[in-house]
Structure formats: structure tokens, C-alpha cells
């Protein structure tokens, strides 16, 4: 059923249709509307048979989910930003125990300085925690991915996080096709846990493992993740058959078949990128876009195949590894190793800064004209005057200026250039 609805409310409805038995909730912007809505749905009886736990922290939320999933319950939680980092220890426990927990991450910047707006630094910081990571490019896909996430989590007994851009999607009102309960029940079978604690047959899970078996445990976690590379597209195919629309999968190629230049990105910025691609195609440029829906596990073979014909790959990402460079960009380089392609790492949209069509077009024009160095990390729309001013203040031992009072003093040197 088509409805004009806020993204958070649409996700809450999708989660309700999945019939979770335990929801552990702790509010943090911008995911709060999701758990608030779920609380109302439990209170009013729309979501029956569900224990709604108001916990004392994000660490408590994930710990409660671990206990519930360990006991054999279908579980759910949501978080964002510092909340995701606060539950970091528990994230590794959930994946190490092979528990099929589903969690929404409303992507938001990590402080300091404090910033409540969108980028991907929170989920990227936890990219190696053993959770499958799926990224939605729209509210419709956010709804669809939650249904698929439960199928995926429970078929492989692994935890899955569905990442959706905070505020950009969570608070946006869009027309969304919300399925009915019968459709979801047919697509998502009743949960039968692969492992469950039983008081009548007590065992200990998560006990200490010594050097003689620890590597094997980690290897088996890796095997499950790699199995998802087959399971994710298979579930997406089943979803298309059941609901009549394409959603999910590993990648989302857009006009890449004959493209010499391909822009790679995750999340809601893909819509803007596709508009720029369409404009440049009309002007005769052979350009396309490649959306990454499944970032963990990383689909090496599929990315390599999608980019095999490209000469240039421009990776636009909303996070980066401080002191190292692009995160997604490095993964793309791994996938395209030995191919005759140049990979450009471009950081954009940090802390919610808008990524405009004009900025993207200017970037791509400069890449095509050879004005951008593929060997450097570039920052889209970086305010060079502000950075240089603060560097001078730092060199002279002065306090940061009024527009950069929270900037780090040890900024190092910043080279000149349009993007740096």
C-alpha cells in the first residue's frame, strides 16, 4: 500500500511486520522516532507478543538483544553515532556468537566536535565487527532491506545492520509502498533459531577459547560472511518475485555497461549522483554510477566485474580513515587490482554537509580534464581559507577562531588545490 510517510515511521512499520519478539530500545538522534513508534505499536497491540525493553544505554540494548537472541527470540534494536560505538564490545560478542540480530543504524557523524547530522563514520568505524552491513539509498529500500535482513540473519545465523542516512532518510517524508502482513509472513517464515539456550539442557556460550581453537572460530565467522555473498542476491531475487520490485542485492549499477568513468557511492547520495550522470550522458560523456548496497561482506568479484570496463573510478564516500585515506576507496582498489583503472578517493558530506549536483559536476569535470590527482585524498567543497587560517593560528600558538573553535590544533599541513 502506497503511503506518504516519514522514513522512521516506515521502518517501524516494516519491523512490526517482521514480528520481533524482543525490542531493546535506547533513544539517540536521529533514530529515536523508530523506537518511539515501535513502543506505540507494542502499547496499542498492533505488535503482539513482543517484549519492549527500555534499557539504560546502547550497550544495554545490544546486551539485551544478545540475551534474547541467545534464548531463541527474534530481536531488534536501533542506534546511531556514539550509540553504536558505545555498544562496540557487545557488537563483537553478537557476531562472535552467531546471533541473528537485526539493527537499524541511522547514520550520523562521530564526534568530537559534536555533530548530529549525517555521514557514515559510525557504521564505517564498526565495519570489521562481524556484522553484515546493508546500505539503503531511499526510504523504500530501507523498508525492503529490513524484511530481507531478517531472512538473511536467520538463514545464516549472523547479525545484520541496515544503514540509512540520518535525517536525510529517517526524517524525510516520501511515498513508500508498505506491504501487508500476509505478504511479509509469506516472505519471512516463522523464526526457528539454529541455536537456543534451554533451561532444561543448560550450556555455556561465549566461554573462553584458547589459542588452539580461536583462529578456527574466527575463520568460521568469515565463512558465514562470505556465504552471504550468495545469500544476499538470492534473497533479493525472492523479494522481487514476492513484492514485484527490485530492491537490495549486492550492488546497484546505473548506466555502467559502456561507461569509461564510474562513480561509486553508498546511501542516499546515489540519487543525486544518478541525476548528474543523466545530465552528463546527454552531453555525450560515457559515465555511470555504482551503488554499493552490501558493504560487508565486501563483494570483490562483483565490484571488479562491474568496473572492468572503466578507465576512471571516482569513489564518493561519507567517511574516511584519519591518517590513512578512503575506506570504500581502498576496498575498490582491492577489487580492481591489476585492472587498467585509476581510482579517485573523494570525501564528501561529512557532518551533514550537502552534496550538491553542482559540486559533483565540478568534481567530475575536473577528473575528466585531468585536474585531479588519483594519488591523493580529496575533500569535496573543503573551505581552504578556514583551514589555512586555523593552521596559521596553531603555528603561532593562538586559540582557534570563532568559526573553528573545536578544530583540532594538530592539523598538519594542507596542500593547496580545489579539493585537497
mmCIF file of C-alpha atoms in Angstrom:
data_model
loop_
_atom_site.group_PDB
_atom_site.id
_atom_site.type_symbol
_atom_site.label_atom_id
_atom_site.label_comp_id
_atom_site.label_asym_id
_atom_site.label_seq_id
_atom_site.Cartn_x
_atom_site.Cartn_y
_atom_site.Cartn_z
ATOM 1 C CA UNK A 1 0.000 0.000 0.000
ATOM 2 C CA UNK A 2 1.418 3.391 -1.018
ATOM 3 C CA UNK A 3 1.648 5.897 1.830
ATOM 4 C CA UNK A 4 3.274 9.298 2.274
ATOM 5 C CA UNK A 5 5.189 8.631 5.461
ATOM 6 C CA UNK A 6 8.301 9.628 7.381
ATOM 7 C CA UNK A 7 11.219 7.260 6.874
ATOM 8 C CA UNK A 8 11.439 6.336 10.551
ATOM 9 C CA UNK A 9 7.741 5.517 10.685
ATOM 10 C CA UNK A 10 8.044 3.408 7.541
ATOM 11 C CA UNK A 11 10.911 1.431 9.057
ATOM 12 C CA UNK A 12 8.986 0.962 12.305
ATOM 13 C CA UNK A 13 6.074 -0.430 10.294
ATOM 14 C CA UNK A 14 8.408 -2.770 8.402
ATOM 15 C CA UNK A 15 9.939 -4.036 11.644
ATOM 16 C CA UNK A 16 6.450 -4.552 13.082
ATOM 17 C CA UNK A 17 5.527 -6.690 10.083
ATOM 18 C CA UNK A 18 8.565 -8.882 10.807
ATOM 19 C CA UNK A 19 7.011 -9.794 14.199
ATOM 20 C CA UNK A 20 10.016 -9.300 16.520
ATOM 21 C CA UNK A 21 9.610 -10.891 19.924
ATOM 22 C CA UNK A 22 12.047 -8.630 21.800
ATOM 23 C CA UNK A 23 12.889 -4.980 21.097
ATOM 24 C CA UNK A 24 15.568 -3.290 23.197
ATOM 25 C CA UNK A 25 15.397 0.488 22.877
ATOM 26 C CA UNK A 26 17.506 3.461 23.862
ATOM 27 C CA UNK A 27 16.948 6.846 22.175
ATOM 28 C CA UNK A 28 19.610 8.717 20.269
ATOM 29 C CA UNK A 29 19.064 11.109 17.371
ATOM 30 C CA UNK A 30 18.289 10.542 14.572
ATOM 31 C CA UNK A 31 16.919 7.026 15.158
ATOM 32 C CA UNK A 32 14.625 7.904 18.092
ATOM 33 C CA UNK A 33 11.436 8.114 16.028
ATOM 34 C CA UNK A 34 11.862 4.459 15.055
ATOM 35 C CA UNK A 35 11.894 3.065 18.597
ATOM 36 C CA UNK A 36 9.262 5.577 19.736
ATOM 37 C CA UNK A 37 6.940 4.354 17.015
ATOM 38 C CA UNK A 38 7.632 0.724 17.887
ATOM 39 C CA UNK A 39 6.849 1.488 21.527
ATOM 40 C CA UNK A 40 3.431 2.823 20.493
ATOM 41 C CA UNK A 41 2.810 -0.219 18.322
ATOM 42 C CA UNK A 42 3.554 -2.563 21.217
ATOM 43 C CA UNK A 43 1.443 -0.478 23.624
ATOM 44 C CA UNK A 44 -1.582 -0.360 21.328
ATOM 45 C CA UNK A 45 -1.414 -4.047 20.473
ATOM 46 C CA UNK A 46 -0.517 -3.601 16.817
ATOM 47 C CA UNK A 47 2.651 -5.565 17.578
ATOM 48 C CA UNK A 48 1.593 -8.537 19.649
ATOM 49 C CA UNK A 49 3.805 -10.986 21.500
ATOM 50 C CA UNK A 50 6.690 -8.544 21.767
ATOM 51 C CA UNK A 51 8.641 -7.631 24.899
ATOM 52 C CA UNK A 52 9.675 -3.970 24.656
ATOM 53 C CA UNK A 53 12.667 -3.241 26.883
ATOM 54 C CA UNK A 54 13.614 0.323 27.791
ATOM 55 C CA UNK A 55 17.261 -0.081 28.709
ATOM 56 C CA UNK A 56 19.760 2.244 30.335
ATOM 57 C CA UNK A 57 22.202 2.591 27.444
ATOM 58 C CA UNK A 58 23.101 1.432 23.962
ATOM 59 C CA UNK A 59 25.441 -1.132 25.490
ATOM 60 C CA UNK A 60 22.469 -2.375 27.481
ATOM 61 C CA UNK A 61 20.340 -2.501 24.334
ATOM 62 C CA UNK A 62 22.745 -4.778 22.488
ATOM 63 C CA UNK A 63 23.382 -6.857 25.602
ATOM 64 C CA UNK A 64 19.628 -7.415 25.967
ATOM 65 C CA UNK A 65 19.417 -8.384 22.294
ATOM 66 C CA UNK A 66 22.241 -10.875 22.792
ATOM 67 C CA UNK A 67 20.407 -12.477 25.696
ATOM 68 C CA UNK A 68 17.095 -12.553 23.851
ATOM 69 C CA UNK A 69 18.575 -13.921 20.621
ATOM 70 C CA UNK A 70 20.567 -16.467 22.594
ATOM 71 C CA UNK A 71 17.297 -17.677 24.105
ATOM 72 C CA UNK A 72 15.787 -18.059 20.641
ATOM 73 C CA UNK A 73 13.785 -14.842 20.190
ATOM 74 C CA UNK A 74 13.582 -12.715 17.049
ATOM 75 C CA UNK A 75 15.176 -9.462 18.200
ATOM 76 C CA UNK A 76 15.585 -5.865 17.059
ATOM 77 C CA UNK A 77 17.204 -2.619 18.102
ATOM 78 C CA UNK A 78 18.269 0.670 16.538
ATOM 79 C CA UNK A 79 21.026 3.142 17.222
ATOM 80 C CA UNK A 80 23.239 5.858 15.766
ATOM 81 C CA UNK A 81 26.625 7.525 16.037
ATOM 82 C CA UNK A 82 28.094 7.479 19.562
ATOM 83 C CA UNK A 83 25.429 4.935 20.492
ATOM 84 C CA UNK A 84 26.853 2.452 18.003
ATOM 85 C CA UNK A 85 30.336 2.968 19.412
ATOM 86 C CA UNK A 86 29.048 2.612 22.983
ATOM 87 C CA UNK A 87 27.823 -0.899 22.140
ATOM 88 C CA UNK A 88 31.047 -1.815 20.296
ATOM 89 C CA UNK A 89 32.088 -4.568 22.699
ATOM 90 C CA UNK A 90 28.650 -6.135 22.512
ATOM 91 C CA UNK A 91 28.649 -5.905 18.698
ATOM 92 C CA UNK A 92 31.663 -8.201 18.563
ATOM 93 C CA UNK A 93 30.025 -10.558 21.057
ATOM 94 C CA UNK A 94 26.844 -10.753 18.963
ATOM 95 C CA UNK A 95 28.732 -11.662 15.808
ATOM 96 C CA UNK A 96 31.119 -13.991 17.596
ATOM 97 C CA UNK A 97 28.160 -15.925 19.000
ATOM 98 C CA UNK A 98 26.452 -16.043 15.603
ATOM 99 C CA UNK A 99 23.231 -14.394 16.781
ATOM 100 C CA UNK A 100 20.704 -13.281 14.107
ATOM 101 C CA UNK A 101 20.010 -9.791 15.466
ATOM 102 C CA UNK A 102 18.750 -7.063 13.136
ATOM 103 C CA UNK A 103 19.622 -3.443 13.930
ATOM 104 C CA UNK A 104 18.894 -0.172 12.176
ATOM 105 C CA UNK A 105 21.774 2.300 12.146
ATOM 106 C CA UNK A 106 20.603 5.830 11.382
ATOM 107 C CA UNK A 107 23.981 7.017 10.154
ATOM 108 C CA UNK A 108 25.324 10.087 11.921
ATOM 109 C CA UNK A 109 28.724 11.697 12.353
ATOM 110 C CA UNK A 110 31.049 10.747 15.213
ATOM 111 C CA UNK A 111 32.370 13.497 17.482
ATOM 112 C CA UNK A 112 34.313 15.405 18.561
ATOM 113 C CA UNK A 113 33.203 18.013 17.773
ATOM 114 C CA UNK A 114 29.586 17.036 18.426
ATOM 115 C CA UNK A 115 27.576 16.773 15.243
ATOM 116 C CA UNK A 116 24.131 15.196 14.914
ATOM 117 C CA UNK A 117 23.963 15.241 11.105
ATOM 118 C CA UNK A 118 24.580 12.518 8.595
ATOM 119 C CA UNK A 119 27.708 10.844 7.415
ATOM 120 C CA UNK A 120 28.876 7.213 7.507
ATOM 121 C CA UNK A 121 31.653 7.428 10.089
ATOM 122 C CA UNK A 122 29.671 5.455 12.694
ATOM 123 C CA UNK A 123 28.977 2.304 10.677
ATOM 124 C CA UNK A 124 32.366 2.507 8.955
ATOM 125 C CA UNK A 125 34.050 2.502 12.369
ATOM 126 C CA UNK A 126 32.343 -0.856 13.029
ATOM 127 C CA UNK A 127 32.864 -2.311 9.568
ATOM 128 C CA UNK A 128 35.049 -5.134 10.855
ATOM 129 C CA UNK A 129 32.871 -6.097 13.819
ATOM 130 C CA UNK A 130 31.499 -9.175 12.054
ATOM 131 C CA UNK A 131 28.095 -7.678 11.208
ATOM 132 C CA UNK A 132 26.710 -7.723 7.696
ATOM 133 C CA UNK A 133 26.187 -4.120 6.565
ATOM 134 C CA UNK A 134 23.453 -3.171 4.101
ATOM 135 C CA UNK A 135 23.043 0.462 2.959
ATOM 136 C CA UNK A 136 19.705 1.910 1.803
ATOM 137 C CA UNK A 137 19.581 4.609 -0.864
ATOM 138 C CA UNK A 138 15.923 5.554 -0.222
ATOM 139 C CA UNK A 139 13.177 5.055 2.329
ATOM 140 C CA UNK A 140 11.591 2.440 0.085
ATOM 141 C CA UNK A 141 14.810 0.469 0.103
ATOM 142 C CA UNK A 142 15.168 0.950 3.862
ATOM 143 C CA UNK A 143 11.777 -0.733 4.304
ATOM 144 C CA UNK A 144 12.633 -3.514 1.887
ATOM 145 C CA UNK A 145 16.065 -4.162 3.364
ATOM 146 C CA UNK A 146 14.646 -4.762 6.843
ATOM 147 C CA UNK A 147 12.459 -7.566 5.524
ATOM 148 C CA UNK A 148 15.439 -9.038 3.702
ATOM 149 C CA UNK A 149 17.749 -8.519 6.689
ATOM 150 C CA UNK A 150 15.687 -10.850 8.853
ATOM 151 C CA UNK A 151 15.718 -13.526 6.144
ATOM 152 C CA UNK A 152 19.471 -13.124 5.802
ATOM 153 C CA UNK A 153 20.249 -13.023 9.530
ATOM 154 C CA UNK A 154 18.171 -16.082 10.291
ATOM 155 C CA UNK A 155 19.262 -18.166 7.306
ATOM 156 C CA UNK A 156 22.960 -17.757 8.177
ATOM 157 C CA UNK A 157 22.617 -17.042 11.925
ATOM 158 C CA UNK A 158 24.556 -13.787 11.684
ATOM 159 C CA UNK A 159 23.739 -10.230 12.849
ATOM 160 C CA UNK A 160 22.776 -7.661 10.214
ATOM 161 C CA UNK A 161 22.732 -3.870 10.393
ATOM 162 C CA UNK A 162 20.606 -1.877 7.965
ATOM 163 C CA UNK A 163 22.180 1.540 7.480
ATOM 164 C CA UNK A 164 20.045 4.507 6.438
ATOM 165 C CA UNK A 165 21.197 8.114 6.292
ATOM 166 C CA UNK A 166 20.186 10.005 9.411
ATOM 167 C CA UNK A 167 17.729 12.874 8.846
ATOM 168 C CA UNK A 168 18.226 12.634 5.073
ATOM 169 C CA UNK A 169 16.104 9.484 5.112
ATOM 170 C CA UNK A 170 14.919 8.963 8.691
ATOM 171 C CA UNK A 171 13.073 12.291 8.821
ATOM 172 C CA UNK A 172 12.145 12.643 5.149
ATOM 173 C CA UNK A 173 8.536 12.144 4.073
ATOM 174 C CA UNK A 174 8.320 10.089 0.911
ATOM 175 C CA UNK A 175 5.816 7.865 -0.806
ATOM 176 C CA UNK A 176 6.596 4.327 0.320
ATOM 177 C CA UNK A 177 4.974 1.060 -0.666
ATOM 178 C CA UNK A 178 4.298 -0.691 2.653
ATOM 179 C CA UNK A 179 3.437 -4.382 2.322
ATOM 180 C CA UNK A 180 0.668 -6.058 4.292
ATOM 181 C CA UNK A 181 1.150 -8.664 6.987
ATOM 182 C CA UNK A 182 0.198 -11.603 4.780
ATOM 183 C CA UNK A 183 2.864 -10.687 2.199
ATOM 184 C CA UNK A 184 5.565 -10.424 4.846
ATOM 185 C CA UNK A 185 4.526 -13.654 6.552
ATOM 186 C CA UNK A 186 4.810 -15.456 3.228
ATOM 187 C CA UNK A 187 8.262 -13.980 2.573
ATOM 188 C CA UNK A 188 9.658 -14.226 6.121
ATOM 189 C CA UNK A 189 8.951 -17.591 7.733
ATOM 190 C CA UNK A 190 8.478 -18.100 11.453
ATOM 191 C CA UNK A 191 11.794 -17.855 13.248
ATOM 192 C CA UNK A 192 13.361 -21.192 14.098
ATOM 193 C CA UNK A 193 16.725 -20.484 15.757
ATOM 194 C CA UNK A 194 19.720 -22.563 14.780
ATOM 195 C CA UNK A 195 20.822 -22.419 18.410
ATOM 196 C CA UNK A 196 18.920 -21.527 21.569
ATOM 197 C CA UNK A 197 19.582 -21.710 25.277
ATOM 198 C CA UNK A 198 17.329 -24.147 27.097
ATOM 199 C CA UNK A 199 16.994 -24.258 30.941
ATOM 200 C CA UNK A 200 16.312 -27.983 30.649
ATOM 201 C CA UNK A 201 19.623 -28.522 28.865
ATOM 202 C CA UNK A 202 21.966 -25.827 30.202
ATOM 203 C CA UNK A 203 25.134 -24.931 28.352
ATOM 204 C CA UNK A 204 27.596 -22.050 28.403
ATOM 205 C CA UNK A 205 28.078 -19.888 25.322
ATOM 206 C CA UNK A 206 30.773 -17.309 24.730
ATOM 207 C CA UNK A 207 33.199 -19.094 27.035
ATOM 208 C CA UNK A 208 36.933 -18.644 26.793
ATOM 209 C CA UNK A 209 38.636 -20.176 23.754
ATOM 210 C CA UNK A 210 42.375 -20.668 23.796
ATOM 211 C CA UNK A 211 44.958 -20.431 21.034
ATOM 212 C CA UNK A 212 44.214 -23.976 19.911
ATOM 213 C CA UNK A 213 40.773 -23.025 18.514
ATOM 214 C CA UNK A 214 40.399 -19.221 18.404
ATOM 215 C CA UNK A 215 41.585 -18.898 14.794
ATOM 216 C CA UNK A 216 39.107 -21.570 13.746
ATOM 217 C CA UNK A 217 36.229 -19.720 15.392
ATOM 218 C CA UNK A 218 37.146 -16.519 13.571
ATOM 219 C CA UNK A 219 37.551 -18.400 10.312
ATOM 220 C CA UNK A 220 34.039 -19.824 10.629
ATOM 221 C CA UNK A 221 32.714 -16.284 11.159
ATOM 222 C CA UNK A 222 34.421 -15.306 7.923
ATOM 223 C CA UNK A 223 32.926 -18.299 6.114
ATOM 224 C CA UNK A 224 29.433 -17.187 7.149
ATOM 225 C CA UNK A 225 30.079 -13.679 5.913
ATOM 226 C CA UNK A 226 31.314 -14.942 2.568
ATOM 227 C CA UNK A 227 28.258 -17.196 2.288
ATOM 228 C CA UNK A 228 26.191 -14.008 2.414
ATOM 229 C CA UNK A 229 27.600 -13.044 -0.993
ATOM 230 C CA UNK A 230 25.411 -15.796 -2.430
ATOM 231 C CA UNK A 231 22.543 -15.415 0.025
ATOM 232 C CA UNK A 232 22.042 -11.651 -0.382
ATOM 233 C CA UNK A 233 21.276 -11.758 -4.145
ATOM 234 C CA UNK A 234 19.186 -14.923 -3.733
ATOM 235 C CA UNK A 235 17.023 -13.229 -1.105
ATOM 236 C CA UNK A 236 16.767 -10.123 -3.299
ATOM 237 C CA UNK A 237 15.503 -12.313 -6.141
ATOM 238 C CA UNK A 238 12.899 -13.881 -3.846
ATOM 239 C CA UNK A 239 11.893 -10.401 -2.728
ATOM 240 C CA UNK A 240 11.411 -9.241 -6.310
ATOM 241 C CA UNK A 241 9.215 -12.255 -7.016
ATOM 242 C CA UNK A 242 7.162 -11.753 -3.857
ATOM 243 C CA UNK A 243 6.725 -7.967 -3.964
ATOM 244 C CA UNK A 244 7.144 -7.091 -7.638
ATOM 245 C CA UNK A 245 10.025 -4.634 -7.275
ATOM 246 C CA UNK A 246 13.813 -4.816 -7.281
ATOM 247 C CA UNK A 247 15.473 -3.917 -4.025
ATOM 248 C CA UNK A 248 18.545 -4.958 -2.108
ATOM 249 C CA UNK A 249 21.187 -7.200 -3.614
ATOM 250 C CA UNK A 250 24.915 -6.615 -3.521
ATOM 251 C CA UNK A 251 25.280 -3.735 -5.985
ATOM 252 C CA UNK A 252 23.142 -1.232 -7.852
ATOM 253 C CA UNK A 253 24.717 -0.491 -11.257
ATOM 254 C CA UNK A 254 23.401 2.535 -13.143
ATOM 255 C CA UNK A 255 24.390 3.056 -16.805
ATOM 256 C CA UNK A 256 27.748 1.325 -16.299
ATOM 257 C CA UNK A 257 27.736 -1.053 -19.288
ATOM 258 C CA UNK A 258 29.745 1.223 -21.597
ATOM 259 C CA UNK A 259 30.945 3.727 -19.001
ATOM 260 C CA UNK A 260 34.542 4.927 -19.058
ATOM 261 C CA UNK A 261 34.009 6.812 -15.783
ATOM 262 C CA UNK A 262 32.045 5.275 -12.895
ATOM 263 C CA UNK A 263 31.084 6.994 -9.639
ATOM 264 C CA UNK A 264 30.894 4.620 -6.649
ATOM 265 C CA UNK A 265 28.913 5.535 -3.532
ATOM 266 C CA UNK A 266 26.708 4.259 -0.703
ATOM 267 C CA UNK A 267 23.381 5.539 0.592
ATOM 268 C CA UNK A 268 21.083 8.393 -0.315
ATOM 269 C CA UNK A 269 23.651 10.382 -2.328
ATOM 270 C CA UNK A 270 23.158 7.886 -5.155
ATOM 271 C CA UNK A 271 20.016 9.690 -6.304
ATOM 272 C CA UNK A 272 21.945 12.944 -6.759
ATOM 273 C CA UNK A 273 24.796 11.137 -8.488
ATOM 274 C CA UNK A 274 22.397 9.462 -10.932
ATOM 275 C CA UNK A 275 20.926 12.853 -11.857
ATOM 276 C CA UNK A 276 24.416 14.165 -12.636
ATOM 277 C CA UNK A 277 25.150 11.012 -14.638
ATOM 278 C CA UNK A 278 21.985 11.534 -16.701
ATOM 279 C CA UNK A 279 22.946 15.141 -17.459
ATOM 280 C CA UNK A 280 26.468 14.215 -18.484
ATOM 281 C CA UNK A 281 25.195 11.313 -20.598
ATOM 282 C CA UNK A 282 23.032 13.771 -22.532
ATOM 283 C CA UNK A 283 26.205 15.729 -23.248
ATOM 284 C CA UNK A 284 27.934 12.642 -24.631
ATOM 285 C CA UNK A 285 30.029 11.574 -21.636
ATOM 286 C CA UNK A 286 30.293 7.837 -21.073
ATOM 287 C CA UNK A 287 29.684 7.858 -17.359
ATOM 288 C CA UNK A 288 27.777 5.676 -14.904
ATOM 289 C CA UNK A 289 27.253 5.038 -11.204
ATOM 290 C CA UNK A 290 27.676 2.002 -8.993
ATOM 291 C CA UNK A 291 25.789 1.864 -5.710
ATOM 292 C CA UNK A 292 27.140 -0.411 -3.001
ATOM 293 C CA UNK A 293 24.226 -1.945 -1.104
ATOM 294 C CA UNK A 294 26.199 -4.687 0.651
ATOM 295 C CA UNK A 295 29.409 -3.235 2.064
ATOM 296 C CA UNK A 296 30.143 -6.117 4.443
ATOM 297 C CA UNK A 297 30.858 -8.679 3.245
ATOM 298 C CA UNK A 298 32.688 -6.802 0.516
ATOM 299 C CA UNK A 299 31.640 -8.182 -2.926
ATOM 300 C CA UNK A 300 35.095 -8.201 -4.513
ATOM 301 C CA UNK A 301 34.261 -10.236 -7.610
ATOM 302 C CA UNK A 302 31.037 -8.369 -8.324
ATOM 303 C CA UNK A 303 32.648 -4.932 -7.938
ATOM 304 C CA UNK A 304 35.537 -5.997 -10.145
ATOM 305 C CA UNK A 305 33.152 -7.219 -12.854
ATOM 306 C CA UNK A 306 31.080 -4.028 -12.695
ATOM 307 C CA UNK A 307 34.164 -1.811 -13.043
ATOM 308 C CA UNK A 308 36.120 -3.962 -15.509
ATOM 309 C CA UNK A 309 35.443 -1.671 -18.473
ATOM 310 C CA UNK A 310 36.050 1.639 -16.695
ATOM 311 C CA UNK A 311 39.116 3.840 -17.081
ATOM 312 C CA UNK A 312 38.331 6.025 -14.061
ATOM 313 C CA UNK A 313 36.504 5.229 -10.824
ATOM 314 C CA UNK A 314 35.511 8.124 -8.576
ATOM 315 C CA UNK A 315 34.633 6.906 -5.075
ATOM 316 C CA UNK A 316 32.443 9.381 -3.196
ATOM 317 C CA UNK A 317 32.278 8.414 0.465
ATOM 318 C CA UNK A 318 30.904 9.984 3.633
ATOM 319 C CA UNK A 319 33.720 8.833 5.914
ATOM 320 C CA UNK A 320 37.461 8.287 5.808
ATOM 321 C CA UNK A 321 40.229 6.723 7.860
ATOM 322 C CA UNK A 322 42.051 9.625 9.513
ATOM 323 C CA UNK A 323 45.740 9.284 8.782
ATOM 324 C CA UNK A 324 45.182 6.718 6.044
ATOM 325 C CA UNK A 325 42.603 7.771 3.443
ATOM 326 C CA UNK A 326 39.447 6.494 1.827
ATOM 327 C CA UNK A 327 37.739 3.441 3.304
ATOM 328 C CA UNK A 328 35.455 2.456 0.444
ATOM 329 C CA UNK A 329 38.137 3.650 -1.958
ATOM 330 C CA UNK A 330 40.671 1.184 -0.584
ATOM 331 C CA UNK A 331 38.150 -1.627 -0.935
ATOM 332 C CA UNK A 332 37.548 -0.582 -4.533
ATOM 333 C CA UNK A 333 41.295 -0.625 -5.170
ATOM 334 C CA UNK A 334 41.459 -4.155 -3.798
ATOM 335 C CA UNK A 335 38.677 -5.185 -6.175
ATOM 336 C CA UNK A 336 40.259 -3.534 -9.221
ATOM 337 C CA UNK A 337 43.850 -4.579 -8.606
ATOM 338 C CA UNK A 338 45.686 -5.227 -11.913
ATOM 339 C CA UNK A 339 42.898 -3.581 -13.924
ATOM 340 C CA UNK A 340 43.893 -0.523 -16.026
ATOM 341 C CA UNK A 341 41.773 1.857 -13.947
ATOM 342 C CA UNK A 342 42.537 4.943 -11.848
ATOM 343 C CA UNK A 343 40.675 5.226 -8.529
ATOM 344 C CA UNK A 344 39.963 8.681 -7.080
ATOM 345 C CA UNK A 345 39.097 8.933 -3.364
ATOM 346 C CA UNK A 346 36.713 11.802 -2.646
ATOM 347 C CA UNK A 347 35.378 12.516 0.847
ATOM 348 C CA UNK A 348 32.087 14.399 0.811
ATOM 349 C CA UNK A 349 29.129 15.195 3.004
ATOM 350 C CA UNK A 350 30.908 14.939 6.354
ATOM 351 C CA UNK A 351 28.764 16.086 9.260
ATOM 352 C CA UNK A 352 25.751 16.561 7.010
ATOM 353 C CA UNK A 353 27.292 18.993 4.513
ATOM 354 C CA UNK A 354 25.095 18.938 1.395
ATOM 355 C CA UNK A 355 26.478 17.129 -1.635
ATOM 356 C CA UNK A 356 25.063 19.166 -4.486
ATOM 357 C CA UNK A 357 24.722 18.397 -8.169
ATOM 358 C CA UNK A 358 26.886 21.424 -8.935
ATOM 359 C CA UNK A 359 29.723 20.224 -6.684
ATOM 360 C CA UNK A 360 29.608 16.712 -8.101
ATOM 361 C CA UNK A 361 29.537 18.042 -11.646
ATOM 362 C CA UNK A 362 32.524 20.288 -10.963
ATOM 363 C CA UNK A 363 34.418 17.356 -9.466
ATOM 364 C CA UNK A 364 33.703 15.085 -12.417
ATOM 365 C CA UNK A 365 34.603 17.789 -14.935
ATOM 366 C CA UNK A 366 37.951 18.224 -13.170
ATOM 367 C CA UNK A 367 38.553 14.459 -13.104
ATOM 368 C CA UNK A 368 37.845 14.179 -16.837
ATOM 369 C CA UNK A 369 40.115 17.148 -17.536
ATOM 370 C CA UNK A 370 42.984 15.636 -15.557
ATOM 371 C CA UNK A 371 42.940 18.331 -12.880
ATOM 372 C CA UNK A 372 42.531 15.847 -10.004
ATOM 373 C CA UNK A 373 45.356 13.626 -8.773
ATOM 374 C CA UNK A 374 44.344 9.977 -8.344
ATOM 375 C CA UNK A 375 47.108 9.534 -5.794
ATOM 376 C CA UNK A 376 45.694 11.932 -3.185
ATOM 377 C CA UNK A 377 42.702 12.040 -0.863
ATOM 378 C CA UNK A 378 40.310 14.784 -1.951
ATOM 379 C CA UNK A 379 37.719 16.654 0.111
ATOM 380 C CA UNK A 380 34.734 17.995 -1.821
ATOM 381 C CA UNK A 381 33.910 21.644 -1.052
ATOM 382 C CA UNK A 382 36.648 21.948 1.565
ATOM 383 C CA UNK A 383 36.933 25.515 2.939
ATOM 384 C CA UNK A 384 40.642 26.071 2.295
ATOM 385 C CA UNK A 385 40.631 29.622 3.651
ATOM 386 C CA UNK A 386 39.292 28.425 7.006
ATOM 387 C CA UNK A 387 41.779 25.562 7.185
ATOM 388 C CA UNK A 388 44.760 27.734 6.279
ATOM 389 C CA UNK A 389 43.675 30.397 8.751
ATOM 390 C CA UNK A 390 43.448 27.858 11.570
ATOM 391 C CA UNK A 391 46.807 26.382 10.641
ATOM 392 C CA UNK A 392 48.364 29.828 10.984
ATOM 393 C CA UNK A 393 46.687 30.313 14.361
ATOM 394 C CA UNK A 394 48.015 26.947 15.532
ATOM 395 C CA UNK A 395 51.536 27.740 14.329
ATOM 396 C CA UNK A 396 51.510 30.944 16.382
ATOM 397 C CA UNK A 397 50.027 29.314 19.480
ATOM 398 C CA UNK A 398 46.741 31.213 19.178
ATOM 399 C CA UNK A 399 43.296 29.979 20.155
ATOM 400 C CA UNK A 400 41.085 28.648 17.342
ATOM 401 C CA UNK A 401 38.958 31.216 15.567
ATOM 402 C CA UNK A 402 35.234 31.750 16.221
ATOM 403 C CA UNK A 403 34.166 29.540 13.326
ATOM 404 C CA UNK A 404 36.563 26.716 14.155
ATOM 405 C CA UNK A 405 36.759 26.667 17.944
ATOM 406 C CA UNK A 406 36.508 22.866 18.003
ATOM 407 C CA UNK A 407 39.030 22.190 15.242
ATOM 408 C CA UNK A 408 41.989 20.095 16.250
ATOM 409 C CA UNK A 409 45.186 22.075 16.662
ATOM 410 C CA UNK A 410 47.429 19.416 15.165
ATOM 411 C CA UNK A 411 46.055 19.687 11.649
ATOM 412 C CA UNK A 412 49.374 19.166 9.902
ATOM 413 C CA UNK A 413 49.935 20.747 6.525
ATOM 414 C CA UNK A 414 47.207 21.202 3.943
ATOM 415 C CA UNK A 415 48.255 21.474 0.335
ATOM 416 C CA UNK A 416 46.561 23.903 -1.976
ATOM 417 C CA UNK A 417 44.143 22.721 -4.650
ATOM 418 C CA UNK A 418 40.487 22.655 -5.499
ATOM 419 C CA UNK A 419 39.738 19.538 -3.486
ATOM 420 C CA UNK A 420 42.866 18.756 -1.440
#
